[in-house]
Coordinates of C-alpha atoms and ligand atoms in Angstrom, one line a residue:
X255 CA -13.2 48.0 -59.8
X256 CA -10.4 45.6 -59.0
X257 CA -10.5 43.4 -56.1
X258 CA -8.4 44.2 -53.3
X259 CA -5.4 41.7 -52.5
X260 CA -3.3 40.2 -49.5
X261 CA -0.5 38.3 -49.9
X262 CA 1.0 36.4 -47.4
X263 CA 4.2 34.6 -47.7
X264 CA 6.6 36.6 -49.8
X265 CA 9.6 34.0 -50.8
X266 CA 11.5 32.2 -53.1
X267 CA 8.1 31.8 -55.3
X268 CA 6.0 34.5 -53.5
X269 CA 7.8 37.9 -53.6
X270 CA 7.8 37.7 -57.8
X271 CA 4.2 36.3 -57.8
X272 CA 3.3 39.2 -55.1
X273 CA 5.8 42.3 -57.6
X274 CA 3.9 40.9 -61.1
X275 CA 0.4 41.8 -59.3
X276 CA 1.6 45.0 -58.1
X277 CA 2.9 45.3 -62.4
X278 CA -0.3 44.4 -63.4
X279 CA -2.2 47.2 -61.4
X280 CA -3.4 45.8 -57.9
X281 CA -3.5 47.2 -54.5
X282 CA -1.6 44.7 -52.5
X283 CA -0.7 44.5 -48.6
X284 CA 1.2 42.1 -47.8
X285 CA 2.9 40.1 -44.9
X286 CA 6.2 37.8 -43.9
X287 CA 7.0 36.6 -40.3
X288 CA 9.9 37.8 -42.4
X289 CA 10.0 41.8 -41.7
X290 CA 13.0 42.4 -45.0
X291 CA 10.8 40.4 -47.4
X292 CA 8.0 42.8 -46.4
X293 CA 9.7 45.6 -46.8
X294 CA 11.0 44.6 -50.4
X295 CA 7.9 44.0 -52.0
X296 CA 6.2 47.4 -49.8
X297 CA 9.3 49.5 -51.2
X298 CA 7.5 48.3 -55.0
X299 CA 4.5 49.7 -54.4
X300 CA 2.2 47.2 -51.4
X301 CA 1.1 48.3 -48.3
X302 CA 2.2 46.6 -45.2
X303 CA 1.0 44.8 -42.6
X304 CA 1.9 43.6 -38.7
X305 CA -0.1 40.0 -39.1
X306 CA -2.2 37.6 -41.6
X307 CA -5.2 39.0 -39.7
X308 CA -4.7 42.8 -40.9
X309 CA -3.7 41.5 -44.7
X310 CA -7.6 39.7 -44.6
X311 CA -9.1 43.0 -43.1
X312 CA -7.6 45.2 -45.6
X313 CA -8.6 42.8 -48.9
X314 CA -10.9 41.0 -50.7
X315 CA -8.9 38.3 -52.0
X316 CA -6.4 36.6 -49.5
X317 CA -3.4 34.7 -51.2
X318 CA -0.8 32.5 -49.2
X319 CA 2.0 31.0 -50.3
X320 CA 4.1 29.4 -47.6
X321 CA 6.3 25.9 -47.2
X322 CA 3.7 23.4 -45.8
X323 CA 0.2 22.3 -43.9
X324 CA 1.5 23.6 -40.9
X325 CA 2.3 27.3 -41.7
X326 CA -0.7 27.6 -43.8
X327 CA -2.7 26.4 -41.0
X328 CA -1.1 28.8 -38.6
X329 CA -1.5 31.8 -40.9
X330 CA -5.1 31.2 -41.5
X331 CA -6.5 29.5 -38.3
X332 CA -3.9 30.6 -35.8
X333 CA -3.7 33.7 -33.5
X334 CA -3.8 36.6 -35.6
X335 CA -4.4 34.6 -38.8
X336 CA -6.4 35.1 -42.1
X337 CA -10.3 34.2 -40.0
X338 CA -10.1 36.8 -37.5
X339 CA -10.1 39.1 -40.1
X340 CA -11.8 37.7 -42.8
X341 CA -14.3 39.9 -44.6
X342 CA -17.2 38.3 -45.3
X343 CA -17.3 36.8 -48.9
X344 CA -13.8 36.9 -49.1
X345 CA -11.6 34.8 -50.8
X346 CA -8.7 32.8 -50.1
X347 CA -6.5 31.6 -52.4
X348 CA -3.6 29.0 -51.0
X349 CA -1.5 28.7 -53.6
X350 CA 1.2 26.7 -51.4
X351 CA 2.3 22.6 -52.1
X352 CA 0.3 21.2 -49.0
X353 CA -1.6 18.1 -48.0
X354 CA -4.9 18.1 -50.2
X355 CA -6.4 16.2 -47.2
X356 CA -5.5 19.5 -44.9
X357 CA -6.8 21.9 -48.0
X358 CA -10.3 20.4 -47.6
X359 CA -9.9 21.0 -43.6
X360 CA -8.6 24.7 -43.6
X361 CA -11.8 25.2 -46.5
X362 CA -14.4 23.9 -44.3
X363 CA -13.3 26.1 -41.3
X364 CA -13.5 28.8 -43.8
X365 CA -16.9 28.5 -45.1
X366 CA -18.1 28.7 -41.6
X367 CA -17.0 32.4 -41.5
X368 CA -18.6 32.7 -45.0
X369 CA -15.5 33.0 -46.5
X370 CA -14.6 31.0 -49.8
X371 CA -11.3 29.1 -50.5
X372 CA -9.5 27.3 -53.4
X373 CA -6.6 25.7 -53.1
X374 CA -4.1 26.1 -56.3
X375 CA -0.7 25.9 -56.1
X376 CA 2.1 25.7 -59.1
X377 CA 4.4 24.1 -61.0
X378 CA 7.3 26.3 -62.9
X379 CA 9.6 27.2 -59.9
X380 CA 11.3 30.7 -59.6
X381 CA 12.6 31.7 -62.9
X382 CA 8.4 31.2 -64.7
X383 CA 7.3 33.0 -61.0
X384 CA 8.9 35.7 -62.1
X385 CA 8.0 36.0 -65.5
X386 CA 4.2 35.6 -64.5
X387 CA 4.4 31.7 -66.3
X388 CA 3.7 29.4 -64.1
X389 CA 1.2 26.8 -64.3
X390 CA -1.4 27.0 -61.6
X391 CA -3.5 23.7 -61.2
X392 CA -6.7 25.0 -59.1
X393 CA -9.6 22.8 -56.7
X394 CA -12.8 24.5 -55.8
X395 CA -16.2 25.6 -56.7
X396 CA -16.4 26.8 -60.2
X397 CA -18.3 30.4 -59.3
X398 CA -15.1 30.9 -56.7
X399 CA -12.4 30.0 -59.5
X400 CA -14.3 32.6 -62.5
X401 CA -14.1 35.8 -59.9
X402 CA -10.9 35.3 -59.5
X403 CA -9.4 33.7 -62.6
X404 CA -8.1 37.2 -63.8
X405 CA -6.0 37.4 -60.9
X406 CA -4.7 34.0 -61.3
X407 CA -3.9 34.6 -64.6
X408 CA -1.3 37.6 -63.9
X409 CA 0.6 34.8 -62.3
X410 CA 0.6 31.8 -65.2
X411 CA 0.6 31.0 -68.5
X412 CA -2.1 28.4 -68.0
X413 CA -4.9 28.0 -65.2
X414 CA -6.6 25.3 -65.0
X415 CA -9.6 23.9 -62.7
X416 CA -9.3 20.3 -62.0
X417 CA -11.9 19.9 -59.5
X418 CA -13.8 20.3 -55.9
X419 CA -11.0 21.5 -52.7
X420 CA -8.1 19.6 -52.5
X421 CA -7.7 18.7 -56.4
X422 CA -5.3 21.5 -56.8
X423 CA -3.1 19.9 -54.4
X424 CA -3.9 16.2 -55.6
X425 CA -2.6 17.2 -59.3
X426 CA 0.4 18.8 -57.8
X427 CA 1.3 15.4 -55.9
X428 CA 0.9 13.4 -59.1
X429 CA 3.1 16.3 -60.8
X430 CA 5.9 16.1 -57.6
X431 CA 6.0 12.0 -58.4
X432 CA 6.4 11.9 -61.8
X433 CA 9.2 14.4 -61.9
X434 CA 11.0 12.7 -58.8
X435 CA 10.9 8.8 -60.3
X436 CA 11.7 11.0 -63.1
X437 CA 15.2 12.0 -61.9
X438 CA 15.6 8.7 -60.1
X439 CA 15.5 7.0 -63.5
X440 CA 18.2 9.4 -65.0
X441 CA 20.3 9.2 -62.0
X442 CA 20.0 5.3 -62.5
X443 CA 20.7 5.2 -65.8
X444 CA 23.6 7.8 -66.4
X445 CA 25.9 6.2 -63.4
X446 CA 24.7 2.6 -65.4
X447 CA 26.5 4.5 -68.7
X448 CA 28.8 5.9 -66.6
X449 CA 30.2 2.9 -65.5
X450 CA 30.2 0.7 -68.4
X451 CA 32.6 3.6 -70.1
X452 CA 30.6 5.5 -72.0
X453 CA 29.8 9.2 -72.0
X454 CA 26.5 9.9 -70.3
X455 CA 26.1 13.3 -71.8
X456 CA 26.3 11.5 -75.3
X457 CA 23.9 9.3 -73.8
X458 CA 21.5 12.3 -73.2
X459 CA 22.2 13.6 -76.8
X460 CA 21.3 9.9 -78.7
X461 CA 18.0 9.5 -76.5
X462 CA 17.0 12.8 -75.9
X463 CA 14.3 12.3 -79.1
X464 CA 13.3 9.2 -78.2
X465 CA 10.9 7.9 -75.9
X466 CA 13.1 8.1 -73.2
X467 CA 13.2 11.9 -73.6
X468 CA 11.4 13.9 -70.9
X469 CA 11.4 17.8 -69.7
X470 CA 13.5 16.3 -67.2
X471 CA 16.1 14.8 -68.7
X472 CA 16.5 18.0 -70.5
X473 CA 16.1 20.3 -67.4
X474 CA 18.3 18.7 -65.4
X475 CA 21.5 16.7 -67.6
X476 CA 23.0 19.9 -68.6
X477 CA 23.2 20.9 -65.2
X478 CA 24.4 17.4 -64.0
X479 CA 27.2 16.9 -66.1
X480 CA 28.4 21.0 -65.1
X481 CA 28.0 19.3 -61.2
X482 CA 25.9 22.3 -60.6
X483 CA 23.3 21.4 -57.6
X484 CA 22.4 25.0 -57.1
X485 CA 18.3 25.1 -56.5
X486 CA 16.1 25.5 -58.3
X487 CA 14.0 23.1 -56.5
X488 CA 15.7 22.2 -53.3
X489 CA 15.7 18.6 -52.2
X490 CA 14.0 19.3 -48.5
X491 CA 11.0 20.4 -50.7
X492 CA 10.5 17.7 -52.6
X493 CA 10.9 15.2 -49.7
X494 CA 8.3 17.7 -48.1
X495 CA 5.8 16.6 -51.3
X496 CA 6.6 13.3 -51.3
X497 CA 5.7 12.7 -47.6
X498 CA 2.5 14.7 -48.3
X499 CA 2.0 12.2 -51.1
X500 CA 2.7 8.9 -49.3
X501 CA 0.2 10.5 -46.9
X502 CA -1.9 11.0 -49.0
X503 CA -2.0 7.3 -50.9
X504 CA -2.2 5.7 -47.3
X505 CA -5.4 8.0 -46.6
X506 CA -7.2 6.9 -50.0
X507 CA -5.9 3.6 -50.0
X508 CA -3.0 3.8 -53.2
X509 CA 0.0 2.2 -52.3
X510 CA 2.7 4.0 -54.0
X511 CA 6.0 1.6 -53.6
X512 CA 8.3 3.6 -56.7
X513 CA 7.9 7.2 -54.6
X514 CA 8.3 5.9 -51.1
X515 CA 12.1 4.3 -52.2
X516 CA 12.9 8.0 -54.2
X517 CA 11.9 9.7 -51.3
X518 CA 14.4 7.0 -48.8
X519 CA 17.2 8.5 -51.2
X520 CA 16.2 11.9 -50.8
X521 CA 16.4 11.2 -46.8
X522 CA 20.2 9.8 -47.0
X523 CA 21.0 12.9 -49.0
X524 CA 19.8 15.2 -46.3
X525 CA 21.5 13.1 -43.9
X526 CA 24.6 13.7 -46.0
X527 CA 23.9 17.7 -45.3
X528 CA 22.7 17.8 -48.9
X529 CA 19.0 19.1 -48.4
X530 CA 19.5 22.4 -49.8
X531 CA 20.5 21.2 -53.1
X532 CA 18.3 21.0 -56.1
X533 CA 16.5 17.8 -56.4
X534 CA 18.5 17.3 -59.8
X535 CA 21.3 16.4 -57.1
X536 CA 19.7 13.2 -56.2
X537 CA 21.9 11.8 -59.1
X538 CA 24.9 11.8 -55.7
X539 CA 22.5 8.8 -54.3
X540 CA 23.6 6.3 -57.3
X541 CA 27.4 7.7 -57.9
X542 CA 27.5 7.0 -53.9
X543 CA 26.4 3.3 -54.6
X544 CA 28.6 2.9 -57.5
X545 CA 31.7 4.5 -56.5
X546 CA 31.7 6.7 -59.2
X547 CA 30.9 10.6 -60.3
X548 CA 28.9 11.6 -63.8
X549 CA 30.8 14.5 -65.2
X550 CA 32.1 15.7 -69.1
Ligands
NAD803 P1 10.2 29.8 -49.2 O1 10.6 29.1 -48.0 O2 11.2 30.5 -50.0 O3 9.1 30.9 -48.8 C1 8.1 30.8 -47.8 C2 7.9 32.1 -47.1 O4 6.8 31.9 -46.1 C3 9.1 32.6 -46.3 O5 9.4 33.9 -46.7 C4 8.7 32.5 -44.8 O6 9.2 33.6 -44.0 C5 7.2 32.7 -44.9 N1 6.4 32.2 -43.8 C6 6.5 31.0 -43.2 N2 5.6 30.8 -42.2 C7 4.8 32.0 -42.3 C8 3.7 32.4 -41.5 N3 3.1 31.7 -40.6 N4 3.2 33.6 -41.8 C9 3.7 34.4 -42.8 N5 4.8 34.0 -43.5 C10 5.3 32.8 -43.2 O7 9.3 28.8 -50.1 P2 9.0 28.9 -51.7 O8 10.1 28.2 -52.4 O9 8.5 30.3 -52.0 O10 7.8 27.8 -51.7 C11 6.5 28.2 -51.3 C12 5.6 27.0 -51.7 O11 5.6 26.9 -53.1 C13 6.0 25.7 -51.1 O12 4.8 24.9 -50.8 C14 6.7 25.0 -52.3 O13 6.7 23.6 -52.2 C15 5.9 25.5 -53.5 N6 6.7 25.6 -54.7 C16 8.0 26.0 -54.8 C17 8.7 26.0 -56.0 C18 10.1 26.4 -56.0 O14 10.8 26.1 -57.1 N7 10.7 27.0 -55.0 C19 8.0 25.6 -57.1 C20 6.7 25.2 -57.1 C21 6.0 25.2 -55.9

């Protein structure tokens, strides 16, 4: 028989993750502080519910994806969250970007209720959400990750366990970095070409096979040179990850110099009102410095 499902957190990335497991044949109930998300993915097919605590009485396998530490905390440890609920031998899967520090401490207040938890979120943003491609990137005990590994799979093209609770959300830092110094050293390089005359989309084209060349570069210069900012990924996100990363280097003792400066740009950009744009838009950082605006 298949397991029963909650879903809490039905957004950007969690109302198509939440509609391809109703597709693929699940009972869902699901739940938003958000009462017309609810109501969206319930008109598909879930049931609804008033709070996180009636989603984890109504299923076997609790899934939350919501914005940071602090709202997965409150939906699973606060008043009317996931452990008053919780069935025993549940399992909860939080497949939100959080601190991999506060994963291990939200797993070891579920265990005492003799619940289970990995945490596992995903890289692939909202177009590969909703074609069930994402890649999921998953920390926990091994027997915990096979019961549930179907489920995960409705969701992604690949799944893969990294480790114990908390590596999920370690691998997702390291992803977050790489792809921010990532756009920082576009951004740096096409206002350099930019400057100096020459075109930085033919730029783009002559190293885009070369070593240089990156998913980013590709992702993201097309939409630069159209000036289109529209997220996507939006810029208060990824300063969201970084600051869980920085956290996260200071805890384990990995000083990480290149993402604390990417993250200072991201900050002047949100000072500038621009924290809803996608993080592709922290190419405005350099033009600012230069004087000067990468376009066709
Ligand atoms: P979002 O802000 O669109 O959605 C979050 C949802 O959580 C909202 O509907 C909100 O109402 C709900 N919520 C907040 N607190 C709640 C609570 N206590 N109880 C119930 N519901 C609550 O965010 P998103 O873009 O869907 O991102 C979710 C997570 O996925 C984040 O951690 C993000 O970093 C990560 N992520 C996002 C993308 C992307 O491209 N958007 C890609 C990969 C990973």
């Amino acid at each position: 028989m298949k397991k029963k499902i909650g879903f809490i957190g039905l957004g950007i990335m969690g109302k198509p993750m939440a509609i391809n497991l109703i597709k693929a044949g699940y009972e869902l109930t699901v739940y938003d502080i958000n009462q017309s998300a609810v109501e969206e993915v319930a008109a598909l097919g879930a049931s609804k519910a008033a709070s996180s605590k009636e989603v984890a009485e109504k299923s076997d396998v609790i899934i939350t994806m919501l914005p940071n530490s602090p709202h997965v905390k409150a939906a699973v440890l606060g008043e009317n969250g996931v452990l008053e609920g919780a069935r025993p031998n549940s399992i909860l899967i939080d497949m939100s970007s959080i601190a991999p520090l506060v994963s291990q401490e939200i797993a070891a207040k579920v265990r005492e209720k003799g619940m289970e938890m990995l945490d596992a979120p995903v890289s692939g943003g909202e177009p590969k959400a909703i074609d069930g491609t994402l890649a999921i990137m998953v920390g926990g005990p091994e027997e915990v990750f096979k019961q549930v590994e179907e489920i995960l799979s409705v969701m992604a093209s690949s799944v893969t366990l990294v480790g114990e609770i908390g590596s999920g959300n370690v691998t997702k830092l390291a992803n977050q970095v790489i792809v921010a110094l990532n756009i920082a050293a576009m951004s740096e390089a096409m206002v350099l070409a930019q400057k100096s005359g020459v075109d930085p989309y033919q730029v783009y084209q002559a190293i885009r096979k070369g070593l240089a060349g990156s998913t980013v570069l590709d992702a993201k210069m097309p939409l630069v040179v159209e000036r289109n900012f529209k997220p996507g990924f939006r810029i208060e996100l990824h300063i969201k990850d970084l600051l869980n990363a920085l956290e996260t280097g200071h805890d384990v003792g990995a000083p990480m110099p290149l993402s604390s400066q990417v993250m200072e740009m991201m900050q002047v950009l949100k000072a500038d009102g621009k924290a809803g744009d996608d993080h592709g838009g922290l190419i405005q950082y350099y033009e600012k410095l230069a004087n000067v605006e990468v376009g066709k």
